[in-house]
């Protein structure tokens, strides 16, 4: 019975992994780089790199918004932080096309506009990793949740299959074909196993109100707004009274918030009905100084400055949700912790990649090169080696497309997808080894090209300028590209060596397979 | 023989994906009765994917597809019954 259980789990692990492997790799890798979303965004907007948060940002930005949009129903302002020196303001304006919204990037020291090239920045990778691209958002999120669910099942069945977890930790037999892929896959999986379980489960939890809404139906009689208000502290809008009343000075409110939060910084400001007697000012705390993202919130009366309500995470389940979400997005703990999460996530990506490669290697050994095996091999190359190359293209497009180009944001994204599509088709016309080698080398060259093109296109944000200024947030992107280039080049060399001596290896592979 | 094998696999996949989801959904509303409105809802939602995973593992570990379905039906009955009983109380 015990052997039967392990066998059925091995079957489940093999096939569940394959079904979602390619999409999962893309979700994992774009999610991995999203730990540095603000840094990527700043790298992609070199015009903003000299901005600084300033000390009176809240006062400055609210004063500026009173000039710009005194009659807007509400302003939402994302305050600057140490990772993002810009304040972003959003407000409703019926004359704005196409969606009735305006937004501005404000200098938190002066309130003036900060003009930067149009780009989606790191938000593109971030959004792709949980809602893909071009699909209706709920459908895309369902697809991603499905992939994550299969991932969870793969992890659990994988643990059962490779129960020698401690031994796998230290086992690697290089240059032994299938055996090496298996060892590599198991080592990557076990090294960061707690991380893989955590990131998959917490990822599912972030989309849970969409995929498992039934408790909202039973506990809130299906009133989603009531649930949102209770969990996220967002209340429904109150209509204007029509009595013009000036907004209260903000400085005492800022002091009050900081005192209540023991020095915690303001992350988000919401002002409703500014200039009216019904105005409210809401501060939400920044979430970079603790694990949980459950937002501590203070709501002030906008004309008297009196505290109307506060919201703290209320029960253990709410606190748990906040911690799960916080662990997933990894905004706490500073750069070193984030770098460790980044490395764990890279191992997760590599685990998925080696898993799909192992499937094809094993299959070819057992039943030769059938159409199914060949299809998997073709998809493996484009999905795994093609993606980092396309991601480099996205960064390169940011520097090479004209700054004044119309539809620039969209074209950066199109460049990414065109490159990826070409690389998905390319293995159709090449031998399997050739396809791997060419795409890995191409990826390495493109990654090297990122810091090089940066020197030519925007010298002010290149390594020669950012390293002496200790701007690790910006230099880190260039350095990471170089590291990725080394990694991809190393993989390409590995494939090359394998091709150089296939004969002598065959015997070793067969004895390993017989084990 | 081959057709039976494939039929068994398809049956298990349906049981795992849809049946497992149904069990998880029933568990979520049963557990949601255990706390206040917010707390209960969050407990039910957050625990549901652990239940879902356990259900999927069960489906593929069971010795036959029929047993897999029977096991899911029992779990669904238990959670559905708990939901109903806790609602009455």
Coordinates of C-alpha atoms in Angstrom, one line a residue:
Chain A
X1 CA 0.0 0.0 0.0
X2 CA 2.8 2.3 0.9
X3 CA 4.7 1.7 -2.3
X4 CA 1.3 2.2 -4.1
X5 CA 0.8 5.6 -2.5
X6 CA 4.3 6.8 -3.5
X7 CA 3.8 5.5 -7.0
X8 CA 0.5 7.3 -7.4
X9 CA 2.0 10.5 -6.0
X10 CA 5.0 10.2 -8.4
X11 CA 2.5 9.9 -11.3
X12 CA 0.6 12.9 -10.0
X13 CA 3.8 14.9 -9.6
X14 CA 5.0 14.1 -13.1
X15 CA 1.8 15.1 -14.9
X16 CA 0.4 17.9 -12.8
X17 CA 3.8 19.7 -13.1
X18 CA 3.8 19.4 -16.9
X19 CA 0.3 20.7 -17.5
X20 CA 1.0 24.1 -16.0
X21 CA 4.9 24.2 -16.0
X22 CA 5.4 26.7 -18.7
X23 CA 2.9 29.3 -17.5
X24 CA 4.0 28.6 -13.9
X25 CA 7.6 29.4 -14.9
X26 CA 6.5 32.7 -16.4
X27 CA 4.5 33.5 -13.3
X28 CA 7.4 32.6 -11.0
X29 CA 10.0 34.5 -12.9
X30 CA 8.0 37.7 -13.4
X31 CA 7.0 37.4 -9.7
X32 CA 10.6 37.0 -8.7
X33 CA 11.7 40.3 -10.3
X34 CA 8.6 42.0 -8.8
X35 CA 10.3 42.0 -5.4
X36 CA 12.1 44.9 -6.9
X37 CA 9.1 46.5 -8.6
X38 CA 9.8 50.1 -7.3
X39 CA 13.5 49.8 -8.3
X40 CA 12.7 48.6 -11.8
X41 CA 10.1 51.4 -12.2
X42 CA 12.7 53.9 -11.1
X43 CA 15.4 52.5 -13.4
X44 CA 12.9 52.7 -16.3
X45 CA 12.2 56.4 -15.4
X46 CA 15.7 57.9 -15.4
X47 CA 14.2 61.4 -15.3
X48 CA 12.9 60.8 -11.7
X49 CA 16.1 59.3 -10.3
X50 CA 17.2 62.5 -8.6
X51 CA 13.9 63.2 -6.9
X52 CA 13.8 62.9 -3.1
X53 CA 10.9 62.3 -0.6
X54 CA 11.5 65.5 1.4
X55 CA 10.3 66.0 4.9
X56 CA 6.9 67.7 4.6
X57 CA 5.6 65.6 1.7
X58 CA 2.0 65.2 2.9
X59 CA 1.6 68.9 3.5
X60 CA 3.2 69.8 0.2
X61 CA 1.2 67.4 -1.9
X62 CA -2.2 68.1 -0.3
X63 CA -1.6 71.9 -0.8
X64 CA -0.8 71.2 -4.5
X65 CA -3.9 69.1 -4.9
X66 CA -6.1 71.9 -3.5
X67 CA -4.7 74.0 -6.4
X68 CA -5.1 71.4 -9.1
X69 CA -8.4 69.7 -8.3
X70 CA -10.3 71.6 -5.7
X71 CA -13.7 70.3 -6.9
X72 CA -12.8 66.6 -7.4
X73 CA -14.9 64.1 -5.4
X74 CA -11.7 62.5 -4.0
X75 CA -7.9 62.4 -4.2
X76 CA -5.9 59.3 -3.7
X77 CA -2.2 60.0 -3.1
X78 CA 0.4 57.3 -2.8
X79 CA 3.1 58.9 -0.7
X80 CA 6.8 58.6 -1.5
X81 CA 8.9 56.1 0.5
X82 CA 12.6 55.3 0.7
X83 CA 12.2 53.0 -2.3
X84 CA 10.1 55.4 -4.4
X85 CA 10.9 59.1 -4.3
X86 CA 7.7 60.2 -6.1
X87 CA 4.2 61.0 -4.9
X88 CA 1.5 59.7 -7.2
X89 CA -1.9 61.4 -7.2
X90 CA -5.1 60.1 -8.7
X91 CA -8.4 62.0 -9.0
X92 CA -11.6 61.8 -10.8
X93 CA -12.3 64.3 -13.6
X94 CA -15.2 63.9 -16.0
X95 CA -13.4 65.8 -18.7
X96 CA -10.4 63.4 -18.7
X97 CA -10.3 60.8 -21.4
X98 CA -10.7 57.8 -21.6
X99 CA -11.6 56.7 -18.1
X100 CA -12.5 59.9 -16.3
X101 CA -9.3 59.7 -14.2
X102 CA -6.3 62.0 -14.0
X103 CA -3.0 61.2 -12.4
X104 CA 0.1 63.1 -11.8
X105 CA 3.7 62.3 -10.6
X106 CA 4.5 65.0 -8.1
X107 CA 7.8 66.2 -6.6
X108 CA 7.2 65.7 -2.9
X109 CA 9.5 68.7 -2.1
X110 CA 7.8 71.3 -4.3
X111 CA 4.5 69.8 -5.5
X112 CA 5.6 70.4 -9.1
X113 CA 5.1 67.9 -11.9
X114 CA 7.8 65.4 -12.5
X115 CA 7.8 64.6 -16.2
X116 CA 9.2 61.2 -17.1
X117 CA 9.0 59.0 -20.1
X118 CA 5.8 57.0 -20.4
X119 CA 6.4 53.4 -19.2
X120 CA 4.6 50.7 -17.2
X121 CA 7.9 50.1 -15.4
X122 CA 8.1 47.2 -13.0
X123 CA 4.3 47.3 -12.8
X124 CA 4.2 45.3 -16.0
X125 CA 6.0 42.3 -14.6
X126 CA 4.0 42.6 -11.3
X127 CA 0.7 42.7 -13.1
X128 CA 1.6 39.9 -15.5
X129 CA 2.5 37.5 -12.6
X130 CA -1.1 37.4 -11.4
X131 CA -3.3 38.7 -14.2
X132 CA -1.3 37.9 -17.3
X133 CA -2.0 40.1 -20.3
X134 CA -4.9 40.9 -22.6
X135 CA -7.4 38.7 -20.8
X136 CA -10.3 39.9 -18.7
X137 CA -8.9 40.3 -15.3
X138 CA -11.1 37.8 -13.4
X139 CA -10.5 35.1 -15.9
X140 CA -6.7 35.7 -15.9
X141 CA -6.7 35.6 -12.1
X142 CA -8.6 32.3 -12.2
X143 CA -6.1 30.8 -14.5
X144 CA -3.2 31.9 -12.3
X145 CA -4.9 30.6 -9.2
X146 CA -5.4 27.3 -11.0
X147 CA -1.7 27.1 -11.8
X148 CA -0.9 27.9 -8.2
X149 CA -3.2 25.2 -7.0
X150 CA -1.6 22.7 -9.2
X151 CA 1.8 23.9 -8.0
X152 CA 0.7 23.3 -4.4
X153 CA -0.4 19.7 -5.3
X154 CA 2.9 19.2 -7.1
X155 CA 4.9 20.3 -4.1
X156 CA 3.0 18.0 -1.7
X157 CA 3.1 15.0 -4.1
X158 CA 6.8 15.9 -4.8
X159 CA 7.6 15.7 -1.1
X160 CA 6.0 12.3 -0.9
X161 CA 7.9 11.1 -4.0
X162 CA 11.3 12.3 -2.9
X163 CA 11.0 11.5 0.7
X164 CA 14.8 11.5 1.2
X165 CA 14.6 15.3 1.7
X166 CA 17.6 15.6 3.9
X167 CA 19.8 13.5 1.7
X168 CA 18.6 15.2 -1.5
X169 CA 19.8 18.4 0.1
X170 CA 23.4 17.2 -0.3
X171 CA 23.1 15.1 -3.4
X172 CA 24.3 16.3 -6.8
X173 CA 25.8 14.0 -9.4
X174 CA 26.9 16.3 -12.3
X175 CA 27.1 15.4 -15.9
X176 CA 25.0 12.2 -15.6
X177 CA 22.2 13.2 -17.9
X178 CA 18.8 12.5 -16.5
X179 CA 20.2 11.7 -13.0
X180 CA 21.8 15.2 -12.8
X181 CA 18.5 16.9 -13.8
X182 CA 16.7 14.9 -11.1
X183 CA 19.3 15.8 -8.5
X184 CA 19.3 19.4 -9.5
X185 CA 15.5 19.5 -9.5
X186 CA 15.3 17.9 -6.0
X187 CA 18.1 20.1 -4.6
X188 CA 16.4 23.3 -5.8
X189 CA 13.1 22.1 -4.4
X190 CA 14.4 21.0 -1.0
X191 CA 16.8 23.9 -0.4
X192 CA 14.0 26.4 -0.4
X193 CA 11.1 24.1 0.3
X194 CA 9.5 26.3 3.1
X195 CA 9.7 29.3 0.7
X196 CA 8.0 27.4 -2.1
X197 CA 5.2 26.2 0.1
X198 CA 4.8 29.7 1.6
X199 CA 4.8 31.6 -1.6
X200 CA 2.3 29.2 -3.3
X201 CA -0.2 29.2 -0.5
X202 CA 0.0 32.9 0.2
X203 CA -0.3 33.6 -3.5
X204 CA -3.6 31.6 -3.5
X205 CA -4.7 33.6 -0.4
X206 CA -4.1 37.0 -2.2
X207 CA -6.8 36.0 -4.8
X208 CA -9.1 34.2 -2.4
X209 CA -12.0 36.7 -2.4
X210 CA -12.3 35.9 -6.1
X211 CA -11.7 32.1 -6.1
X212 CA -13.4 31.2 -2.8
X213 CA -16.0 33.8 -2.2
X214 CA -18.6 31.5 -0.6
X215 CA -18.0 32.6 3.1
X216 CA -18.6 36.2 1.9
X217 CA -22.0 35.1 0.6
X218 CA -22.9 33.3 3.8
X219 CA -21.5 35.8 6.3
X220 CA -22.2 39.0 4.5
X221 CA -25.4 38.0 2.6
X222 CA -23.4 38.4 -0.6
X223 CA -22.6 42.0 0.1
X224 CA -19.1 42.2 -1.1
X225 CA -18.8 46.0 -0.4
X226 CA -19.6 45.3 3.3
X227 CA -16.8 42.6 3.4
X228 CA -14.3 45.0 1.7
X229 CA -15.2 47.8 4.2
X230 CA -14.8 45.4 7.1
X231 CA -11.5 43.9 6.0
X232 CA -9.8 46.8 4.1
X233 CA -11.3 49.7 6.0
X234 CA -12.7 51.4 2.9
X235 CA -16.0 53.0 3.5
X236 CA -18.7 54.0 1.0
X237 CA -18.7 57.6 -0.3
X238 CA -20.8 60.3 1.3
X239 CA -22.4 62.9 -1.1
X240 CA -21.2 66.5 -0.9
X241 CA -23.3 68.8 1.3
X242 CA -22.7 71.8 -0.9
X243 CA -21.4 74.0 2.0
X244 CA -18.0 75.3 1.1
X245 CA -15.6 74.9 4.0
X246 CA -11.8 75.0 3.7
X247 CA -9.7 71.9 4.4
X248 CA -8.1 71.8 7.9
X249 CA -4.3 72.3 8.1
X250 CA -2.6 69.0 7.6
X251 CA 0.5 69.4 9.8
X252 CA -1.2 68.5 13.1
X253 CA -2.9 65.5 11.6
X254 CA 0.4 64.2 10.4
X255 CA 1.9 64.6 13.9
X256 CA -1.2 62.8 15.4
X257 CA -0.8 59.9 13.0
X258 CA 2.9 59.5 13.6
X259 CA 2.3 59.6 17.4
X260 CA -0.4 56.9 17.2
X261 CA 1.7 54.7 15.0
X262 CA 4.8 55.2 17.1
X263 CA 6.7 56.9 14.3
X264 CA 5.2 54.8 11.4
X265 CA 5.1 56.7 8.1
X266 CA 2.1 57.6 6.0
X267 CA 1.8 55.3 3.0
X268 CA -1.5 56.5 1.4
X269 CA -3.7 59.5 1.8
X270 CA -7.3 59.6 0.8
X271 CA -9.2 62.9 0.8
X272 CA -13.0 62.8 0.1
X273 CA -15.1 65.8 -0.8
X274 CA -12.3 68.4 -0.4
X275 CA -13.5 71.9 0.2
X276 CA -16.9 70.7 1.4
X277 CA -18.2 70.5 5.0
X278 CA -18.4 66.7 4.6
X279 CA -14.6 66.4 3.8
X280 CA -12.6 63.5 5.3
X281 CA -8.9 62.9 5.3
X282 CA -7.7 59.3 5.7
X283 CA -4.1 58.2 6.4
X284 CA -3.0 54.6 5.9
X285 CA 0.3 53.5 7.4
X286 CA 3.1 52.4 5.1
X287 CA 3.6 48.7 5.3
X288 CA 7.4 48.4 4.8
X289 CA 8.2 48.4 8.6
X290 CA 6.4 45.2 9.6
X291 CA 5.5 41.9 8.1
X292 CA 1.7 42.2 8.1
X293 CA 0.1 44.4 5.4
X294 CA -3.1 44.8 7.4
X295 CA -3.4 48.6 7.1
X296 CA -3.6 50.7 10.2
X297 CA -5.9 53.6 9.2
X298 CA -6.9 56.9 10.8
X299 CA -9.9 58.9 9.4
X300 CA -10.1 62.6 10.3
X301 CA -12.9 65.1 9.9
X302 CA -11.6 67.2 7.0
X303 CA -12.7 70.5 8.3
X304 CA -12.1 70.2 12.1
X305 CA -9.3 67.8 12.1
X306 CA -11.0 65.6 14.8
X307 CA -10.4 61.9 14.6
X308 CA -13.5 60.2 13.3
X309 CA -12.4 56.5 13.3
X310 CA -9.3 54.4 13.5
X311 CA -8.8 50.9 12.2
X312 CA -6.4 48.3 13.5
X313 CA -6.2 44.7 12.4
X314 CA -9.0 43.2 14.5
X315 CA -8.8 39.4 15.1
X316 CA -6.3 36.6 14.7
X317 CA -7.7 35.5 11.3
X318 CA -7.4 39.1 10.0
X319 CA -3.9 39.3 11.4
X320 CA -3.0 36.0 9.7
X321 CA -4.3 37.3 6.4
X322 CA -2.2 40.4 6.8
X323 CA 0.9 38.3 7.5
X324 CA 0.3 35.9 4.6
X325 CA -0.2 38.8 2.2
X326 CA 2.9 40.5 3.7
X327 CA 5.0 37.4 3.3
X328 CA 4.0 37.1 -0.3
X329 CA 4.8 40.6 -1.4
X330 CA 8.0 40.8 0.8
X331 CA 8.0 44.6 1.4
X332 CA 9.2 44.3 5.0
X333 CA 12.7 43.7 6.3
X334 CA 14.8 45.8 4.0
X335 CA 17.1 45.0 1.1
X336 CA 19.0 42.0 2.4
X337 CA 15.8 40.1 3.3
X338 CA 14.4 40.9 -0.1
X339 CA 17.5 39.7 -1.8
X340 CA 17.1 36.4 0.1
X341 CA 13.5 36.1 -1.0
X342 CA 14.6 37.0 -4.5
X343 CA 17.2 34.1 -4.5
X344 CA 14.6 31.7 -3.1
X345 CA 12.2 32.7 -5.8
X346 CA 14.9 32.2 -8.5
X347 CA 15.4 28.7 -7.1
X348 CA 11.6 28.2 -7.4
X349 CA 11.7 29.3 -11.0
X350 CA 14.7 27.0 -11.7
X351 CA 12.8 24.2 -9.9
X352 CA 9.9 24.6 -12.3
X353 CA 12.2 24.8 -15.3
X354 CA 14.3 21.7 -14.3
X355 CA 11.0 19.9 -13.7
X356 CA 9.7 20.4 -17.2
X357 CA 13.2 19.6 -18.7
X358 CA 13.4 16.5 -16.6
X359 CA 10.0 15.4 -18.0
X360 CA 11.3 15.6 -21.5
X361 CA 14.6 14.0 -20.8
X362 CA 13.0 11.1 -19.1
X363 CA 10.4 10.7 -21.8
X364 CA 12.9 10.7 -24.6
X365 CA 14.9 8.0 -22.8
X366 CA 11.8 5.8 -22.2
X367 CA 9.8 6.1 -25.4
X368 CA 12.1 7.9 -27.9
X369 CA 11.3 11.2 -29.7
X370 CA 7.6 11.0 -30.3
X371 CA 5.5 14.0 -31.3
X372 CA 4.5 14.6 -27.7
X373 CA 8.0 14.6 -26.5
X374 CA 9.1 16.9 -29.3
X375 CA 6.2 19.3 -28.5
X376 CA 7.3 19.5 -24.9
X377 CA 10.9 20.1 -25.9
X378 CA 9.9 22.9 -28.3
X379 CA 7.8 24.6 -25.7
X380 CA 10.5 24.2 -23.0
X381 CA 13.0 26.2 -25.0
X382 CA 10.8 29.2 -25.7
X383 CA 9.1 29.2 -22.4
X384 CA 12.3 28.9 -20.3
X385 CA 15.2 30.3 -22.3
X386 CA 13.0 32.7 -24.3
X387 CA 11.5 34.5 -21.3
X388 CA 14.6 36.1 -19.8
X389 CA 15.6 37.2 -23.3
X390 CA 12.2 38.8 -23.8
X391 CA 12.4 40.5 -20.4
X392 CA 15.8 42.0 -21.4
X393 CA 14.1 43.3 -24.6
X394 CA 11.5 45.0 -22.4
X395 CA 14.2 46.9 -20.6
X396 CA 16.1 47.7 -23.8
X397 CA 12.9 49.0 -25.4
X398 CA 12.6 51.4 -22.5
X399 CA 15.9 53.0 -23.4
X400 CA 15.7 52.7 -27.2
X401 CA 12.1 53.7 -28.1
X402 CA 11.9 57.5 -28.7
X403 CA 10.9 59.3 -25.4
X404 CA 8.2 61.3 -27.2
X405 CA 6.7 58.3 -29.1
X406 CA 2.9 58.0 -29.1
X407 CA 1.6 54.8 -27.4
X408 CA 5.0 54.3 -25.8
X409 CA 3.8 52.3 -22.8
X410 CA 2.0 49.8 -25.0
X411 CA 4.9 49.5 -27.4
X412 CA 7.4 48.6 -24.7
X413 CA 5.0 45.8 -23.7
X414 CA 4.5 44.7 -27.3
X415 CA 8.3 44.5 -27.8
X416 CA 8.4 42.0 -24.9
X417 CA 5.6 39.9 -26.4
X418 CA 6.9 40.0 -30.0
X419 CA 10.3 38.9 -28.8
X420 CA 8.8 36.1 -26.7
X421 CA 6.5 34.9 -29.5
X422 CA 9.5 34.8 -32.0
X423 CA 11.5 32.8 -29.4
X424 CA 8.6 30.4 -28.8
X425 CA 8.5 29.6 -32.6
X426 CA 12.3 29.5 -33.2
X427 CA 12.8 26.0 -31.8
X428 CA 10.4 24.6 -34.5
X429 CA 13.1 25.3 -37.0
X430 CA 16.2 24.2 -35.1
X431 CA 17.5 21.0 -33.5
X432 CA 16.7 20.8 -29.8
X433 CA 20.3 21.4 -28.6
X434 CA 20.8 24.2 -31.1
X435 CA 17.6 25.9 -30.0
X436 CA 18.7 25.8 -26.4
X437 CA 22.2 27.1 -27.1
X438 CA 21.1 29.9 -29.4
X439 CA 18.4 31.2 -27.1
X440 CA 20.6 31.0 -24.0
X441 CA 23.4 32.8 -25.7
X442 CA 20.9 35.4 -27.1
X443 CA 19.5 35.9 -23.6
X444 CA 23.1 36.4 -22.2
X445 CA 23.9 38.9 -24.9
X446 CA 20.7 40.8 -24.4
X447 CA 21.2 41.0 -20.7
X448 CA 24.7 42.4 -21.2
X449 CA 23.2 44.9 -23.6
X450 CA 21.0 46.4 -20.9
X451 CA 23.8 48.1 -18.9
X452 CA 25.7 48.9 -22.1
X453 CA 22.7 50.6 -23.8
X454 CA 22.1 52.4 -20.6
X455 CA 25.5 54.0 -20.8
X456 CA 24.8 55.3 -24.3
X457 CA 21.1 56.2 -24.0
X458 CA 21.0 57.6 -20.4
X459 CA 24.5 58.1 -19.1
X460 CA 23.2 59.7 -15.8
X461 CA 21.7 56.3 -14.8
X462 CA 24.5 54.1 -15.9
X463 CA 26.8 52.2 -13.6
X464 CA 29.6 54.8 -14.0
X465 CA 27.3 57.4 -12.4
X466 CA 25.3 55.3 -10.0
X467 CA 28.0 53.2 -8.4
X468 CA 30.2 56.2 -7.2
X469 CA 26.9 57.8 -5.8
X470 CA 26.1 54.5 -3.9
X471 CA 22.8 54.3 -5.7
X472 CA 22.4 50.6 -5.3
X473 CA 18.7 50.8 -6.1
X474 CA 19.5 51.8 -9.7
X475 CA 22.9 50.1 -10.1
X476 CA 21.3 46.9 -8.8
X477 CA 19.3 46.5 -11.9
X478 CA 22.3 46.8 -14.2
X479 CA 24.3 44.5 -12.0
X480 CA 21.4 42.0 -11.8
X481 CA 21.3 41.9 -15.7
X482 CA 25.0 41.2 -15.7
X483 CA 24.5 38.4 -13.2
X484 CA 21.7 36.9 -15.3
X485 CA 24.0 37.1 -18.4
X486 CA 26.6 35.0 -16.5
X487 CA 23.9 32.6 -15.5
X488 CA 22.5 32.2 -19.0
X489 CA 25.9 32.0 -20.6
X490 CA 26.9 29.3 -18.1
X491 CA 23.8 27.3 -19.0
X492 CA 24.6 27.7 -22.7
X493 CA 28.2 26.4 -22.1
X494 CA 26.7 23.4 -20.2
X495 CA 24.4 22.5 -23.1
X496 CA 27.5 22.9 -25.4
X497 CA 29.6 20.5 -23.4
X498 CA 26.8 18.0 -23.3
X499 CA 26.6 18.2 -27.1
X500 CA 30.4 17.8 -27.5
X501 CA 30.5 14.4 -25.8
X502 CA 27.2 12.6 -26.3
X503 CA 28.7 9.2 -27.0
X504 CA 30.7 8.6 -23.8
X505 CA 27.8 9.9 -21.8
X506 CA 25.2 7.5 -23.2
X507 CA 26.6 4.5 -21.2
X508 CA 26.5 6.4 -18.0
X509 CA 22.9 7.6 -18.5
X510 CA 21.8 4.0 -19.1
X511 CA 23.4 2.7 -16.0
X512 CA 21.8 5.6 -14.1
X513 CA 18.4 4.8 -15.6
X514 CA 18.7 1.2 -14.6
X515 CA 19.4 2.1 -10.9
Chain B
X1 CA -8.2 -2.1 -20.9
X2 CA -6.5 1.1 -22.2
X3 CA -9.9 2.8 -22.4
X4 CA -10.7 1.8 -18.9
X5 CA -7.4 3.2 -17.7
X6 CA -8.0 6.5 -19.4
X7 CA -11.5 6.6 -18.2
X8 CA -10.3 6.2 -14.6
X9 CA -7.8 9.0 -15.1
X10 CA -10.4 11.4 -16.5
X11 CA -12.8 10.5 -13.7
X12 CA -10.1 11.2 -11.1
X13 CA -9.2 14.5 -12.7
X14 CA -12.8 15.7 -12.7
X15 CA -13.1 14.4 -9.1
X16 CA -9.9 16.3 -8.1
X17 CA -10.6 19.6 -9.8
X18 CA -14.4 20.0 -9.5
X19 CA -15.1 17.6 -6.6
X20 CA -12.1 18.8 -4.6
X21 CA -13.3 22.4 -5.2
X22 CA -16.8 21.5 -4.0
X23 CA -15.4 20.0 -0.8
X24 CA -13.2 23.0 -0.2
X25 CA -16.1 25.4 -0.8
X26 CA -18.3 23.5 1.6
X27 CA -15.5 23.5 4.2
X28 CA -15.1 27.2 3.8
X29 CA -18.7 28.0 4.6
X30 CA -18.8 25.5 7.5
X31 CA -15.6 27.0 9.0
X32 CA -17.0 30.5 8.3
X33 CA -19.6 29.8 11.0
X34 CA -16.8 29.5 13.6
X35 CA -15.9 33.2 14.2
X36 CA -17.4 36.7 13.9
X37 CA -18.5 37.8 10.4
X38 CA -15.1 39.0 9.3
X39 CA -13.0 36.5 11.2
X40 CA -15.1 33.5 10.3
X41 CA -15.1 34.4 6.6
X42 CA -11.3 34.8 6.6
X43 CA -10.8 31.5 8.5
X44 CA -13.0 29.6 6.0
X45 CA -11.4 31.2 3.0
X46 CA -7.8 30.8 4.1
X47 CA -8.1 27.2 5.3
X48 CA -10.0 26.1 2.1
X49 CA -6.9 25.6 0.0
X50 CA -5.4 23.2 2.5
X51 CA -8.6 21.2 2.4
X52 CA -8.6 21.4 -1.4
X53 CA -5.0 20.1 -1.5
X54 CA -5.8 17.2 0.9
X55 CA -8.9 16.3 -1.3
X56 CA -6.8 16.2 -4.5
X57 CA -4.1 14.0 -2.8
X58 CA -6.9 11.7 -1.6
X59 CA -8.4 11.4 -5.1
X60 CA -5.1 10.3 -6.6
X61 CA -4.1 8.1 -3.7
X62 CA -7.4 6.1 -3.5
X63 CA -7.2 2.6 -4.9
X64 CA -10.0 3.2 -7.4
X65 CA -11.7 6.2 -9.0
X66 CA -15.0 5.0 -7.4
X67 CA -13.4 5.0 -3.9
X68 CA -12.1 8.5 -4.6
X69 CA -15.6 9.8 -5.4
X70 CA -17.1 8.1 -2.4
X71 CA -14.4 9.7 -0.1
X72 CA -15.2 13.1 -1.5
X73 CA -18.9 12.5 -1.0
X74 CA -18.4 11.7 2.6
X75 CA -16.2 14.8 3.2
X76 CA -18.8 16.9 1.4
X77 CA -21.5 15.4 3.6
X78 CA -19.5 16.1 6.8
X79 CA -18.8 19.8 5.9
X80 CA -22.3 20.3 4.5
X81 CA -23.8 18.8 7.7
X82 CA -21.6 21.0 9.9
X83 CA -22.6 24.1 8.0
X84 CA -26.2 23.3 8.4
X85 CA -25.9 22.3 12.1
X86 CA -23.9 25.4 13.0
X87 CA -26.4 27.5 11.2
X88 CA -29.3 26.0 13.2
X89 CA -27.3 26.5 16.5

